[in-house]
């Protein structure tokens, strides 16, 4: 089920992970943002290039100056967010210092912010990853596995008696909780929602 627009908690096409500068996205990044919103609302197979062009105020053919096809848009947006998650998680762990509890708090805060800022991308990732060409899908999954392993390393050091399988299960449980934001965001002011999600995620990760 896709949440209605008010539940997503952001305006159309505002997912921040698709722009190097969220406040000043390039035309290419604007196209990706609009595509992500439309794909989240309708599914990628139900959206045409003309629909994306209309959302950013250009003709459909003008889109082809930036992307060879709609599938290329989908591939780039999912590759971008996978790379951004992996790089961001690694940076958070490094900045938190050697304490695994502090690292976990940093990872949770990072994941919560990402989820609240990118609800359309979470919906697209969950539903449309299987629509990617095999090579692109394999790359996205490889990046995602590396992201998961950042969490697994932290959780295993926090609870060494459990081992990596339990840590991996905990990580996926946290992702499922936090990535519920397409359905839950907007029900509380953003700071309150972020605090609630972080508290719940930390509890799930350490229970």
PDB file of C-alpha atoms in Angstrom:
ATOM      1  CA  UNK A   1       0.000   0.000   0.000  1.00  0.00           C
ATOM      2  CA  UNK A   2       1.277   3.494  -0.852  1.00  0.00           C
ATOM      3  CA  UNK A   3       0.585   6.210   1.660  1.00  0.00           C
ATOM      4  CA  UNK A   4      -1.430   9.241   0.658  1.00  0.00           C
ATOM      5  CA  UNK A   5       0.438  12.468   0.035  1.00  0.00           C
ATOM      6  CA  UNK A   6      -0.205  14.018   3.486  1.00  0.00           C
ATOM      7  CA  UNK A   7       1.333  10.981   5.181  1.00  0.00           C
ATOM      8  CA  UNK A   8       4.587  11.374   3.304  1.00  0.00           C
ATOM      9  CA  UNK A   9       5.294  14.608   5.071  1.00  0.00           C
ATOM     10  CA  UNK A  10       7.099  16.393   2.236  1.00  0.00           C
ATOM     11  CA  UNK A  11       6.137  18.357  -0.823  1.00  0.00           C
ATOM     12  CA  UNK A  12       6.143  16.822  -4.264  1.00  0.00           C
ATOM     13  CA  UNK A  13       9.553  16.077  -5.623  1.00  0.00           C
ATOM     14  CA  UNK A  14      11.490  17.210  -2.559  1.00  0.00           C
ATOM     15  CA  UNK A  15      13.417  14.045  -1.694  1.00  0.00           C
ATOM     16  CA  UNK A  16      16.780  15.440  -0.660  1.00  0.00           C
ATOM     17  CA  UNK A  17      19.061  12.487  -1.397  1.00  0.00           C
ATOM     18  CA  UNK A  18      18.829  13.085  -5.144  1.00  0.00           C
ATOM     19  CA  UNK A  19      20.549  16.479  -5.073  1.00  0.00           C
ATOM     20  CA  UNK A  20      24.075  17.449  -4.125  1.00  0.00           C
ATOM     21  CA  UNK A  21      22.603  20.728  -2.863  1.00  0.00           C
ATOM     22  CA  UNK A  22      19.016  20.079  -1.785  1.00  0.00           C
ATOM     23  CA  UNK A  23      18.159  23.801  -1.900  1.00  0.00           C
ATOM     24  CA  UNK A  24      19.524  24.293  -5.437  1.00  0.00           C
ATOM     25  CA  UNK A  25      19.029  21.107  -7.453  1.00  0.00           C
ATOM     26  CA  UNK A  26      20.254  20.997 -11.033  1.00  0.00           C
ATOM     27  CA  UNK A  27      17.777  20.367 -13.846  1.00  0.00           C
ATOM     28  CA  UNK A  28      18.869  16.731 -13.917  1.00  0.00           C
ATOM     29  CA  UNK A  29      18.261  16.458 -10.176  1.00  0.00           C
ATOM     30  CA  UNK A  30      14.876  18.173 -10.522  1.00  0.00           C
ATOM     31  CA  UNK A  31      13.917  15.561 -13.088  1.00  0.00           C
ATOM     32  CA  UNK A  32      14.977  12.748 -10.758  1.00  0.00           C
ATOM     33  CA  UNK A  33      13.013  14.253  -7.874  1.00  0.00           C
ATOM     34  CA  UNK A  34       9.882  14.587  -9.974  1.00  0.00           C
ATOM     35  CA  UNK A  35      10.290  11.066 -11.319  1.00  0.00           C
ATOM     36  CA  UNK A  36      10.710   9.676  -7.803  1.00  0.00           C
ATOM     37  CA  UNK A  37       7.499  11.356  -6.668  1.00  0.00           C
ATOM     38  CA  UNK A  38       5.535  10.119  -9.669  1.00  0.00           C
ATOM     39  CA  UNK A  39       6.977   6.604  -9.424  1.00  0.00           C
ATOM     40  CA  UNK A  40       6.024   6.511  -5.734  1.00  0.00           C
ATOM     41  CA  UNK A  41       2.481   7.625  -6.455  1.00  0.00           C
ATOM     42  CA  UNK A  42       1.746   5.463  -9.508  1.00  0.00           C
ATOM     43  CA  UNK A  43       4.507   2.901  -9.926  1.00  0.00           C
ATOM     44  CA  UNK A  44       7.299   3.354 -12.439  1.00  0.00           C
ATOM     45  CA  UNK A  45       5.542   1.335 -15.152  1.00  0.00           C
ATOM     46  CA  UNK A  46       2.509   3.649 -15.037  1.00  0.00           C
ATOM     47  CA  UNK A  47       4.519   6.858 -15.531  1.00  0.00           C
ATOM     48  CA  UNK A  48       5.618   8.125 -18.934  1.00  0.00           C
ATOM     49  CA  UNK A  49       8.482  10.426 -19.880  1.00  0.00           C
ATOM     50  CA  UNK A  50       5.904  13.082 -20.783  1.00  0.00           C
ATOM     51  CA  UNK A  51       4.499  12.885 -17.235  1.00  0.00           C
ATOM     52  CA  UNK A  52       7.940  13.545 -15.762  1.00  0.00           C
ATOM     53  CA  UNK A  53       8.528  16.404 -18.184  1.00  0.00           C
ATOM     54  CA  UNK A  54       5.221  18.010 -17.265  1.00  0.00           C
ATOM     55  CA  UNK A  55       6.093  17.820 -13.572  1.00  0.00           C
ATOM     56  CA  UNK A  56       9.248  19.907 -14.120  1.00  0.00           C
ATOM     57  CA  UNK A  57       7.842  22.183 -16.806  1.00  0.00           C
ATOM     58  CA  UNK A  58       9.619  20.809 -19.864  1.00  0.00           C
ATOM     59  CA  UNK A  59       8.510  18.786 -22.839  1.00  0.00           C
ATOM     60  CA  UNK A  60       8.943  15.027 -22.743  1.00  0.00           C
ATOM     61  CA  UNK A  61      11.605  15.031 -25.497  1.00  0.00           C
ATOM     62  CA  UNK A  62      13.681  17.543 -23.485  1.00  0.00           C
ATOM     63  CA  UNK A  63      14.069  14.846 -20.818  1.00  0.00           C
ATOM     64  CA  UNK A  64      16.189  12.856 -23.275  1.00  0.00           C
ATOM     65  CA  UNK A  65      18.932  15.480 -23.051  1.00  0.00           C
ATOM     66  CA  UNK A  66      19.467  14.217 -19.505  1.00  0.00           C
ATOM     67  CA  UNK A  67      18.309  10.582 -19.521  1.00  0.00           C
ATOM     68  CA  UNK A  68      18.209   7.982 -22.268  1.00  0.00           C
ATOM     69  CA  UNK A  69      15.008   6.438 -20.919  1.00  0.00           C
ATOM     70  CA  UNK A  70      12.664   6.187 -17.969  1.00  0.00           C
ATOM     71  CA  UNK A  71      14.556   3.074 -16.871  1.00  0.00           C
ATOM     72  CA  UNK A  72      17.737   5.178 -16.778  1.00  0.00           C
ATOM     73  CA  UNK A  73      16.020   7.572 -14.366  1.00  0.00           C
ATOM     74  CA  UNK A  74      14.999   4.704 -12.100  1.00  0.00           C
ATOM     75  CA  UNK A  75      18.482   3.200 -12.185  1.00  0.00           C
ATOM     76  CA  UNK A  76      20.189   6.491 -11.362  1.00  0.00           C
ATOM     77  CA  UNK A  77      17.890   7.353  -8.471  1.00  0.00           C
ATOM     78  CA  UNK A  78      18.301   3.950  -6.820  1.00  0.00           C
ATOM     79  CA  UNK A  79      22.050   3.897  -7.389  1.00  0.00           C
ATOM     80  CA  UNK A  80      22.390   7.422  -5.998  1.00  0.00           C
ATOM     81  CA  UNK A  81      20.527   6.684  -2.789  1.00  0.00           C
ATOM     82  CA  UNK A  82      22.404   3.412  -2.254  1.00  0.00           C
ATOM     83  CA  UNK A  83      25.742   5.176  -2.647  1.00  0.00           C
ATOM     84  CA  UNK A  84      24.631   8.010  -0.402  1.00  0.00           C
ATOM     85  CA  UNK A  85      23.457   5.661   2.343  1.00  0.00           C
ATOM     86  CA  UNK A  86      26.708   3.700   2.319  1.00  0.00           C
ATOM     87  CA  UNK A  87      28.926   6.792   2.331  1.00  0.00           C
ATOM     88  CA  UNK A  88      26.806   8.501   4.986  1.00  0.00           C
ATOM     89  CA  UNK A  89      26.783   5.498   7.307  1.00  0.00           C
ATOM     90  CA  UNK A  90      30.543   5.093   7.042  1.00  0.00           C
ATOM     91  CA  UNK A  91      31.036   8.782   7.829  1.00  0.00           C
ATOM     92  CA  UNK A  92      28.685   8.586  10.820  1.00  0.00           C
ATOM     93  CA  UNK A  93      30.519   5.632  12.326  1.00  0.00           C
ATOM     94  CA  UNK A  94      33.891   7.309  11.859  1.00  0.00           C
ATOM     95  CA  UNK A  95      32.688  10.571  13.419  1.00  0.00           C
ATOM     96  CA  UNK A  96      31.109   8.836  16.424  1.00  0.00           C
ATOM     97  CA  UNK A  97      34.401   7.465  17.698  1.00  0.00           C
ATOM     98  CA  UNK A  98      35.177   3.924  18.850  1.00  0.00           C
ATOM     99  CA  UNK A  99      32.194   3.369  21.176  1.00  0.00           C
ATOM    100  CA  UNK A 100      29.661   1.064  19.426  1.00  0.00           C
ATOM    101  CA  UNK A 101      26.759   2.535  21.421  1.00  0.00           C
ATOM    102  CA  UNK A 102      27.618   6.004  20.134  1.00  0.00           C
ATOM    103  CA  UNK A 103      28.035   4.602  16.633  1.00  0.00           C
ATOM    104  CA  UNK A 104      24.600   2.997  16.821  1.00  0.00           C
ATOM    105  CA  UNK A 105      22.984   6.254  17.908  1.00  0.00           C
ATOM    106  CA  UNK A 106      24.657   8.016  14.982  1.00  0.00           C
ATOM    107  CA  UNK A 107      23.496   5.363  12.521  1.00  0.00           C
ATOM    108  CA  UNK A 108      19.934   5.502  13.824  1.00  0.00           C
ATOM    109  CA  UNK A 109      19.822   9.295  13.583  1.00  0.00           C
ATOM    110  CA  UNK A 110      21.210   9.126  10.047  1.00  0.00           C
ATOM    111  CA  UNK A 111      18.676   6.510   8.931  1.00  0.00           C
ATOM    112  CA  UNK A 112      15.786   8.404  10.535  1.00  0.00           C
ATOM    113  CA  UNK A 113      16.757  11.661   8.829  1.00  0.00           C
ATOM    114  CA  UNK A 114      17.147   9.892   5.503  1.00  0.00           C
ATOM    115  CA  UNK A 115      13.753   8.226   5.812  1.00  0.00           C
ATOM    116  CA  UNK A 116      11.945  11.409   6.797  1.00  0.00           C
ATOM    117  CA  UNK A 117      13.624  13.410   4.033  1.00  0.00           C
ATOM    118  CA  UNK A 118      13.134  10.828   1.260  1.00  0.00           C
ATOM    119  CA  UNK A 119       9.751   9.109   1.579  1.00  0.00           C
ATOM    120  CA  UNK A 120       9.151   8.780  -2.160  1.00  0.00           C
ATOM    121  CA  UNK A 121      12.523   7.128  -2.674  1.00  0.00           C
ATOM    122  CA  UNK A 122      11.790   4.600   0.059  1.00  0.00           C
ATOM    123  CA  UNK A 123       8.542   3.664  -1.680  1.00  0.00           C
ATOM    124  CA  UNK A 124      10.247   3.402  -5.084  1.00  0.00           C
ATOM    125  CA  UNK A 125      13.119   1.341  -3.695  1.00  0.00           C
ATOM    126  CA  UNK A 126      10.730  -1.061  -1.988  1.00  0.00           C
ATOM    127  CA  UNK A 127       8.460  -1.540  -4.981  1.00  0.00           C
ATOM    128  CA  UNK A 128      10.491  -0.920  -8.140  1.00  0.00           C
ATOM    129  CA  UNK A 129      13.948  -2.381  -7.502  1.00  0.00           C
ATOM    130  CA  UNK A 130      12.834  -5.479  -9.386  1.00  0.00           C
ATOM    131  CA  UNK A 131      12.137  -3.341 -12.456  1.00  0.00           C
ATOM    132  CA  UNK A 132      15.812  -2.441 -12.902  1.00  0.00           C
ATOM    133  CA  UNK A 133      17.927  -4.122 -15.582  1.00  0.00           C
ATOM    134  CA  UNK A 134      19.852  -7.042 -14.008  1.00  0.00           C
ATOM    135  CA  UNK A 135      23.241  -5.318 -13.983  1.00  0.00           C
ATOM    136  CA  UNK A 136      21.884  -2.183 -12.278  1.00  0.00           C
ATOM    137  CA  UNK A 137      19.864  -4.245  -9.807  1.00  0.00           C
ATOM    138  CA  UNK A 138      22.974  -6.245  -8.909  1.00  0.00           C
ATOM    139  CA  UNK A 139      24.931  -3.047  -8.261  1.00  0.00           C
ATOM    140  CA  UNK A 140      22.190  -1.605  -6.046  1.00  0.00           C
ATOM    141  CA  UNK A 141      21.926  -4.829  -4.053  1.00  0.00           C
ATOM    142  CA  UNK A 142      25.703  -4.974  -3.610  1.00  0.00           C
ATOM    143  CA  UNK A 143      25.733  -1.428  -2.220  1.00  0.00           C
ATOM    144  CA  UNK A 144      22.805  -2.228   0.046  1.00  0.00           C
ATOM    145  CA  UNK A 145      24.556  -5.294   1.434  1.00  0.00           C
ATOM    146  CA  UNK A 146      27.591  -3.167   2.237  1.00  0.00           C
ATOM    147  CA  UNK A 147      25.325  -0.665   4.010  1.00  0.00           C
ATOM    148  CA  UNK A 148      23.768  -3.442   6.069  1.00  0.00           C
ATOM    149  CA  UNK A 149      27.209  -4.718   7.011  1.00  0.00           C
ATOM    150  CA  UNK A 150      28.140  -1.317   8.477  1.00  0.00           C
ATOM    151  CA  UNK A 151      25.246  -1.807  10.898  1.00  0.00           C
ATOM    152  CA  UNK A 152      26.099  -5.463  11.480  1.00  0.00           C
ATOM    153  CA  UNK A 153      29.649  -4.587  12.496  1.00  0.00           C
ATOM    154  CA  UNK A 154      28.419  -2.016  15.031  1.00  0.00           C
ATOM    155  CA  UNK A 155      25.675  -4.255  16.431  1.00  0.00           C
ATOM    156  CA  UNK A 156      27.992  -7.249  16.726  1.00  0.00           C
ATOM    157  CA  UNK A 157      30.512  -5.231  18.705  1.00  0.00           C
ATOM    158  CA  UNK A 158      27.673  -3.964  20.892  1.00  0.00           C
ATOM    159  CA  UNK A 159      26.290  -7.483  21.497  1.00  0.00           C
ATOM    160  CA  UNK A 160      29.176  -9.861  20.709  1.00  0.00           C
ATOM    161  CA  UNK A 161      27.462 -12.797  22.386  1.00  0.00           C
ATOM    162  CA  UNK A 162      24.758 -12.841  19.712  1.00  0.00           C
ATOM    163  CA  UNK A 163      26.856 -13.138  16.568  1.00  0.00           C
ATOM    164  CA  UNK A 164      26.455 -11.672  13.111  1.00  0.00           C
ATOM    165  CA  UNK A 165      23.245 -13.476  12.107  1.00  0.00           C
ATOM    166  CA  UNK A 166      21.324 -11.950  15.005  1.00  0.00           C
ATOM    167  CA  UNK A 167      22.921  -8.564  14.347  1.00  0.00           C
ATOM    168  CA  UNK A 168      21.849  -8.743  10.710  1.00  0.00           C
ATOM    169  CA  UNK A 169      18.294  -9.610  11.765  1.00  0.00           C
ATOM    170  CA  UNK A 170      18.276  -6.666  14.167  1.00  0.00           C
ATOM    171  CA  UNK A 171      19.509  -4.321  11.441  1.00  0.00           C
ATOM    172  CA  UNK A 172      16.767  -5.351   9.031  1.00  0.00           C
ATOM    173  CA  UNK A 173      14.166  -4.990  11.780  1.00  0.00           C
ATOM    174  CA  UNK A 174      15.337  -1.425  12.386  1.00  0.00           C
ATOM    175  CA  UNK A 175      15.187  -0.627   8.672  1.00  0.00           C
ATOM    176  CA  UNK A 176      11.634  -1.923   8.495  1.00  0.00           C
ATOM    177  CA  UNK A 177      10.588   0.222  11.429  1.00  0.00           C
ATOM    178  CA  UNK A 178      12.271   3.425  10.287  1.00  0.00           C
ATOM    179  CA  UNK A 179      11.330   2.980   6.633  1.00  0.00           C
ATOM    180  CA  UNK A 180       7.651   2.937   7.572  1.00  0.00           C
ATOM    181  CA  UNK A 181       7.781   6.726   7.201  1.00  0.00           C
ATOM    182  CA  UNK A 182       5.869   6.835   3.881  1.00  0.00           C
ATOM    183  CA  UNK A 183       2.895   5.718   5.997  1.00  0.00           C
ATOM    184  CA  UNK A 184       3.617   7.452   9.312  1.00  0.00           C
ATOM    185  CA  UNK A 185       5.415  10.725   8.536  1.00  0.00           C
ATOM    186  CA  UNK A 186       3.233  13.805   8.795  1.00  0.00           C
ATOM    187  CA  UNK A 187       1.227  12.484  11.730  1.00  0.00           C
ATOM    188  CA  UNK A 188       3.532  14.377  14.102  1.00  0.00           C
ATOM    189  CA  UNK A 189       5.722  17.456  13.637  1.00  0.00           C
ATOM    190  CA  UNK A 190       9.037  16.405  12.133  1.00  0.00           C
ATOM    191  CA  UNK A 191      11.168  16.852  15.297  1.00  0.00           C
ATOM    192  CA  UNK A 192       8.701  14.806  17.331  1.00  0.00           C
ATOM    193  CA  UNK A 193       8.508  12.126  14.640  1.00  0.00           C
ATOM    194  CA  UNK A 194      12.292  11.940  14.393  1.00  0.00           C
ATOM    195  CA  UNK A 195      12.636  11.593  18.168  1.00  0.00           C
ATOM    196  CA  UNK A 196       9.951   8.899  18.309  1.00  0.00           C
ATOM    197  CA  UNK A 197      11.491   6.888  15.486  1.00  0.00           C
ATOM    198  CA  UNK A 198      14.985   7.166  16.964  1.00  0.00           C
ATOM    199  CA  UNK A 199      13.791   5.982  20.374  1.00  0.00           C
ATOM    200  CA  UNK A 200      11.925   3.041  18.869  1.00  0.00           C
ATOM    201  CA  UNK A 201      14.776   2.114  16.542  1.00  0.00           C
ATOM    202  CA  UNK A 202      17.393   2.146  19.295  1.00  0.00           C
ATOM    203  CA  UNK A 203      15.118  -0.002  21.449  1.00  0.00           C
ATOM    204  CA  UNK A 204      14.630  -2.477  18.603  1.00  0.00           C
ATOM    205  CA  UNK A 205      18.351  -2.599  17.920  1.00  0.00           C
ATOM    206  CA  UNK A 206      19.317  -3.304  21.539  1.00  0.00           C
ATOM    207  CA  UNK A 207      16.337  -5.156  23.034  1.00  0.00           C
TER     208      UNK A 207
END
